[in-house]
Tab-separated table of C-alpha atoms in Angstrom:
chain	number	residue	atom	x	y	z
L	45	MET	CA	85.382	85.905	64.550
L	46	ASN	CA	85.583	85.705	60.689
L	47	PRO	CA	81.843	84.722	59.962
L	48	PHE	CA	83.311	83.009	56.385
L	49	ILE	CA	85.371	81.094	59.004
L	50	SER	CA	81.828	79.099	60.904
L	51	PHE	CA	79.399	80.150	57.090
L	52	SER	CA	82.467	77.940	55.651
L	53	GLN	CA	83.116	74.893	57.756
L	54	ALA	CA	79.026	74.538	57.836
L	55	ARG	CA	77.862	74.523	54.598
L	56	GLU	CA	80.872	72.421	52.781
L	57	PRO	CA	79.710	69.544	51.725
L	58	SER	CA	81.321	67.712	48.690
L	59	ALA	CA	79.850	68.830	45.271
L	60	TRP	CA	81.222	65.242	43.866
L	61	SER	CA	78.709	63.584	46.071
L	62	LEU	CA	75.752	65.215	46.529
L	63	LEU	CA	75.360	65.409	42.375
L	64	GLY	CA	75.431	61.415	43.079
L	65	SER	CA	72.592	61.585	45.187
L	66	LEU	CA	70.709	63.602	43.227
L	67	GLN	CA	67.885	62.081	39.804
L	68	THR	CA	69.870	61.822	37.343
L	69	SER	CA	66.891	64.731	36.197
L	70	ARG	CA	68.363	67.457	38.973
L	71	LYS	CA	72.016	65.986	37.771
L	72	ARG	CA	71.775	67.887	33.866
L	73	ALA	CA	68.859	70.238	35.256
L	74	LEU	CA	72.071	71.592	37.827
L	75	LEU	CA	74.434	71.824	35.036
L	76	ALA	CA	72.746	73.175	32.387
L	77	ARG	CA	72.153	75.949	34.985
L	78	SER	CA	75.848	76.519	35.352
L	79	GLY	CA	76.907	76.413	32.130
L	80	LEU	CA	78.122	72.873	32.101
L	81	SER	CA	78.347	70.173	29.681
L	82	SER	CA	80.065	67.742	32.147
L	83	ILE	CA	81.662	67.750	36.036
L	84	SER	CA	85.335	69.171	35.577
L	85	GLU	CA	87.248	71.655	38.353
L	86	ARG	CA	89.259	72.762	34.803
L	87	ASN	CA	85.905	74.138	33.619
L	88	PRO	CA	85.637	77.852	34.539
L	89	ASN	CA	82.010	77.810	34.834
L	90	TRP	CA	81.991	74.709	37.698
L	91	PHE	CA	82.085	77.564	40.737
L	92	LYS	CA	79.004	78.786	39.297
L	93	LEU	CA	77.912	74.140	39.815
L	94	LYS	CA	79.635	74.387	43.285
L	95	ILE	CA	77.077	77.089	44.171
L	96	CYS	CA	74.191	75.156	43.041
L	97	VAL	CA	75.119	72.235	45.094
L	98	ARG	CA	75.193	74.959	48.322
L	99	VAL	CA	71.899	76.037	47.126
L	100	VAL	CA	70.503	72.765	47.736
L	101	SER	CA	72.107	71.063	49.980
L	102	ASN	CA	70.365	71.551	52.710
L	103	VAL	CA	67.045	71.537	51.490
L	104	SER	CA	65.504	68.055	52.027
L	105	ASN	CA	62.227	68.390	49.167
L	106	PHE	CA	64.399	67.572	46.307
L	107	ALA	CA	60.496	68.208	44.489
L	108	LEU	CA	60.759	72.055	44.911
L	109	PRO	CA	60.854	74.557	41.543
L	110	PHE	CA	64.942	75.319	41.587
L	111	ASN	CA	64.128	78.963	42.562
L	112	GLU	CA	62.370	78.523	45.714
L	113	ALA	CA	64.489	76.074	46.407
L	114	GLU	CA	67.528	78.304	45.960
L	115	ASN	CA	65.909	81.387	47.182
L	116	MET	CA	65.724	80.090	50.792
L	117	ASN	CA	68.995	79.436	51.366
L	118	LYS	CA	70.910	81.806	50.292
L	119	ASN	CA	68.915	85.017	51.428
L	120	ASP	CA	71.521	82.860	55.172
L	121	SER	CA	74.604	82.595	52.686
L	122	LEU	CA	77.082	85.886	53.019
L	123	ILE	CA	78.447	88.441	50.658
L	124	LEU	CA	81.207	91.137	50.511
L	125	ILE	CA	79.764	94.046	48.933
L	126	VAL	CA	82.983	96.760	47.835
L	127	ASP	CA	82.012	99.904	47.231
L	128	LEU	CA	85.242	102.796	45.967
L	129	GLU	CA	85.570	106.486	46.123
L	130	SER	CA	88.731	107.599	43.867
L	131	THR	CA	90.224	110.998	43.012
L	132	CYS	CA	88.330	112.734	40.606
L	133	TRP	CA	87.972	116.374	39.455
L	134	ARG	CA	85.005	118.772	38.517
L	135	SER	CA	86.005	119.456	35.014
L	136	ARG	CA	86.292	115.455	34.958
L	137	LYS	CA	90.194	116.076	33.832
L	138	THR	CA	93.551	114.933	36.014
L	139	PRO	CA	95.727	117.914	37.258
L	140	ALA	CA	97.363	117.222	33.525
L	141	GLY	CA	94.801	117.626	31.284
L	142	GLU	CA	93.335	114.201	30.869
L	143	PRO	CA	90.421	112.624	30.695
L	144	GLN	CA	89.812	111.062	33.808
L	145	ASP	CA	89.188	106.787	33.939
L	146	VAL	CA	89.920	104.137	36.149
L	147	ASN	CA	94.385	104.770	34.742
L	148	ASN	CA	94.139	107.420	36.160
L	149	MET	CA	92.137	108.804	38.933
L	150	GLU	CA	93.500	106.465	42.592
L	151	ILE	CA	91.570	104.862	44.988
L	152	ILE	CA	91.122	106.604	48.817
L	153	GLU	CA	88.137	104.468	49.764
L	154	PHE	CA	87.495	100.791	49.750
L	155	GLY	CA	83.629	100.496	51.855
L	156	CYS	CA	83.447	97.483	52.545
L	157	ALA	CA	81.124	95.257	54.106
L	158	ILE	CA	80.582	91.437	54.970
L	159	ALA	CA	76.091	91.153	54.857
L	160	ARG	CA	73.558	87.982	54.493
L	161	ARG	CA	71.892	88.390	51.492
L	162	SER	CA	68.311	88.476	53.680
L	163	GLY	CA	69.440	92.166	53.790
L	164	GLN	CA	71.479	90.884	57.293
L	165	LEU	CA	74.682	93.513	57.743
L	166	LEU	CA	77.605	91.521	60.171
L	167	ARG	CA	80.036	93.700	59.630
L	168	ALA	CA	81.360	97.323	58.103
L	169	GLU	CA	84.519	98.752	57.947
L	170	SER	CA	86.199	101.836	55.853
L	171	PHE	CA	89.383	101.979	54.339
L	172	LEU	CA	90.664	104.837	53.536
L	173	VAL	CA	93.914	105.460	51.291
L	174	ARG	CA	96.214	107.343	50.657
L	175	PRO	CA	97.448	108.932	46.731
L	176	ILE	CA	100.889	109.099	45.872
L	177	LYS	CA	100.759	110.177	42.093
L	178	THR	CA	98.044	112.755	42.664
L	179	PRO	CA	98.434	113.602	46.697
L	180	GLN	CA	96.320	116.366	46.637
L	181	LEU	CA	91.979	115.976	46.753
L	182	SER	CA	90.335	118.439	44.505
L	183	GLU	CA	87.271	120.670	46.423
L	184	PHE	CA	84.784	118.878	44.087
L	185	CYS	CA	86.592	115.593	45.250
L	186	THR	CA	86.547	116.169	48.892
L	187	SER	CA	82.656	117.637	48.635
L	188	LEU	CA	81.664	114.221	46.839
L	189	THR	CA	82.560	111.823	49.267
L	190	GLY	CA	83.559	113.525	52.400
L	191	ILE	CA	86.659	112.961	52.447
L	192	ASN	CA	89.250	116.048	53.098
L	193	GLN	CA	92.688	115.810	53.294
L	194	SER	CA	94.061	115.570	56.101
L	195	MET	CA	92.229	112.105	56.016
L	196	VAL	CA	94.329	110.299	53.287
L	197	ASP	CA	97.618	112.118	54.260
L	198	ARG	CA	96.993	109.728	57.644
L	199	ALA	CA	96.845	107.059	55.773
L	200	ASN	CA	98.753	103.836	54.057
L	201	PRO	CA	99.306	103.648	50.215
L	202	LEU	CA	96.897	101.400	48.091
L	203	SER	CA	100.120	98.422	48.280
L	204	VAL	CA	99.447	98.154	52.703
L	205	VAL	CA	95.720	98.942	52.679
L	206	THR	CA	94.669	95.904	50.488
L	207	THR	CA	96.627	93.730	52.955
L	208	GLU	CA	95.135	95.123	55.617
L	209	ILE	CA	91.879	94.242	53.724
L	210	ASP	CA	93.119	91.217	53.369
L	211	GLN	CA	93.532	90.299	57.427
L	212	TRP	CA	89.940	92.644	57.973
L	213	LEU	CA	88.196	89.813	55.776
L	214	GLY	CA	90.171	86.809	56.839
L	215	GLY	CA	89.552	83.267	55.003
L	216	VAL	CA	86.777	82.544	52.676
L	217	SER	CA	84.826	79.823	51.580
L	218	ASP	CA	85.422	78.624	47.356
L	219	ASP	CA	81.746	79.718	46.978
L	220	PHE	CA	83.059	83.822	48.032
L	221	ILE	CA	81.868	85.775	45.585
L	222	TRP	CA	81.628	89.559	46.399
L	223	CYS	CA	79.847	93.020	44.783
L	224	SER	CA	79.521	96.297	43.970
L	225	TRP	CA	76.394	98.529	42.531
L	226	GLY	CA	77.553	98.869	38.527
L	227	ASN	CA	81.010	97.354	37.475
L	228	TYR	CA	83.173	100.355	38.043
L	229	ASP	CA	84.887	99.125	40.914
L	230	ARG	CA	85.489	95.909	39.612
L	231	LEU	CA	87.044	97.494	37.005
L	232	HIS	CA	89.058	100.240	38.741
L	233	ILE	CA	90.070	98.049	41.576
L	234	GLU	CA	91.781	95.126	38.041
L	235	ALA	CA	92.868	98.351	37.023
L	236	SER	CA	94.517	99.493	39.695
L	237	GLU	CA	98.876	97.742	40.709
L	238	PHE	CA	97.492	96.258	43.962
L	239	ARG	CA	94.379	94.066	44.586
L	240	PRO	CA	92.589	92.519	47.355
L	241	GLU	CA	92.462	89.045	47.934
L	242	PHE	CA	88.794	89.723	47.313
L	243	ALA	CA	88.991	90.304	43.978
L	244	LYS	CA	90.344	87.027	42.573
L	245	PHE	CA	86.922	85.225	43.928
L	246	PRO	CA	84.021	86.028	41.068
L	247	HIS	CA	81.472	89.403	41.357
L	248	LEU	CA	78.264	90.083	40.919
L	249	ASN	CA	76.722	93.514	40.010
L	250	LEU	CA	74.656	94.084	42.206
L	251	LYS	CA	72.442	96.506	40.040
L	252	ARG	CA	72.044	94.573	37.106
L	253	ILE	CA	70.252	92.132	38.856
L	254	TRP	CA	68.301	94.257	41.211
L	255	ARG	CA	67.438	95.921	37.339
L	256	ARG	CA	66.633	92.356	35.929
L	257	THR	CA	64.605	91.596	39.431
L	258	THR	CA	61.693	94.668	39.227
L	259	GLY	CA	62.174	95.468	35.597
L	260	GLN	CA	63.831	99.377	36.213
L	261	LYS	CA	65.762	100.755	33.457
L	262	LYS	CA	66.119	104.018	34.201
L	263	LYS	CA	67.121	105.696	37.131
L	264	ASN	CA	69.222	102.778	39.554
L	265	GLY	CA	71.963	105.142	40.680
L	266	LEU	CA	71.851	103.597	44.090
L	267	ALA	CA	69.332	106.787	45.408
L	268	ASN	CA	67.148	106.177	42.750
L	269	ALA	CA	66.770	102.708	43.836
L	270	LEU	CA	66.424	103.070	47.549
L	271	LYS	CA	63.433	105.217	46.419
L	272	PHE	CA	61.660	102.999	44.621
L	273	HIS	CA	61.022	100.917	48.176
L	274	ASP	CA	60.322	104.344	49.431
L	275	LEU	CA	63.349	103.705	51.605
L	276	ASP	CA	65.734	107.134	51.853
L	277	PHE	CA	69.847	106.880	51.561
L	278	ALA	CA	71.881	106.634	55.436
L	279	GLY	CA	74.305	109.374	54.972
L	280	GLN	CA	75.975	110.936	53.043
L	281	GLN	CA	75.856	109.486	49.266
L	282	HIS	CA	79.363	108.551	47.882
L	283	SER	CA	81.301	108.086	50.836
L	284	GLY	CA	81.951	104.073	50.443
L	285	ILE	CA	81.123	102.803	53.765
L	286	ASP	CA	78.065	104.989	53.450
L	287	ASP	CA	77.456	103.525	50.333
L	288	ALA	CA	77.936	99.409	50.960
L	289	ARG	CA	75.397	100.108	53.703
L	290	ASN	CA	72.457	101.124	51.863
L	291	ILE	CA	73.561	98.460	49.167
L	292	VAL	CA	72.992	96.277	52.006
L	293	ARG	CA	69.706	97.422	52.937
L	294	LEU	CA	68.922	96.842	48.849
L	295	LEU	CA	69.164	93.254	48.988
L	296	PRO	CA	65.768	91.366	50.412
L	297	PHE	CA	64.742	92.987	47.640
L	298	ILE	CA	66.806	90.418	44.971
L	299	ASP	CA	65.618	87.969	43.102
L	300	TRP	CA	69.284	85.798	44.310
L	301	SER	CA	67.783	82.656	41.886
L	302	LEU	CA	68.981	85.362	38.841
L	303	GLU	CA	72.496	85.262	40.349
L	304	ILE	CA	73.891	82.274	38.064
L	305	GLU	CA	72.560	84.206	35.694
L	306	ILE	CA	75.069	87.303	36.329
L	307	VAL	CA	77.828	86.488	38.094
L	308	SER	CA	80.978	86.584	36.014
L	309	VAL	CA	84.415	85.282	37.291
L	310	PRO	CA	87.466	86.169	37.215
């Protein structure tokens, strides 16, 4: 059973009807928080209003402080966490001598996890990818990620793997978002020729919202973020699937009332 389907069916109130039931002051507050001056589905920030609508849809006491009401319901809603691993070289240069960047590094793993914002892990899967432009992994890349040559040789190319991810994820609600620790994963997917369907949805930089929540300006890598909460890294660092699972462990410490200010629209 796809958890996003049940979530969508259980929590798909009409934005229009719910707004109609709110007092004028609450409507104005929701619109302001969503960056909207008026209600229009053509507005690129419309999805932000829908997120706010979802937040208050099951809160019977609208007198609650907005942040408190928001966190009460968001803890039960679902997100997709994605962590990528890519071809890389110790010198930070490709075999052709070019500085490595998202345009010449190839994705070799999608680590994907579906979780509740409260930190409950529901499903996780590693999708390995066979690189085409630079099919031979460097020793540095193998040592860093734990992904060896035989693993990627047996994997499908990106064009096929993106379809496999779409099938694994299944249908999602229209207020679905996906997340990663930092913006690298989003930028690399955007630079890729083939992209999973989830990339069409809004993205949340979990590193940024964690920094805003904790006030930490330095040492905000994933391992250091775990240490901040007295947690040890579980598994191998720079393994896409292990990184994604460890990111889930940080979700309970995040102030989700900040989401609406940080989430980005494709």
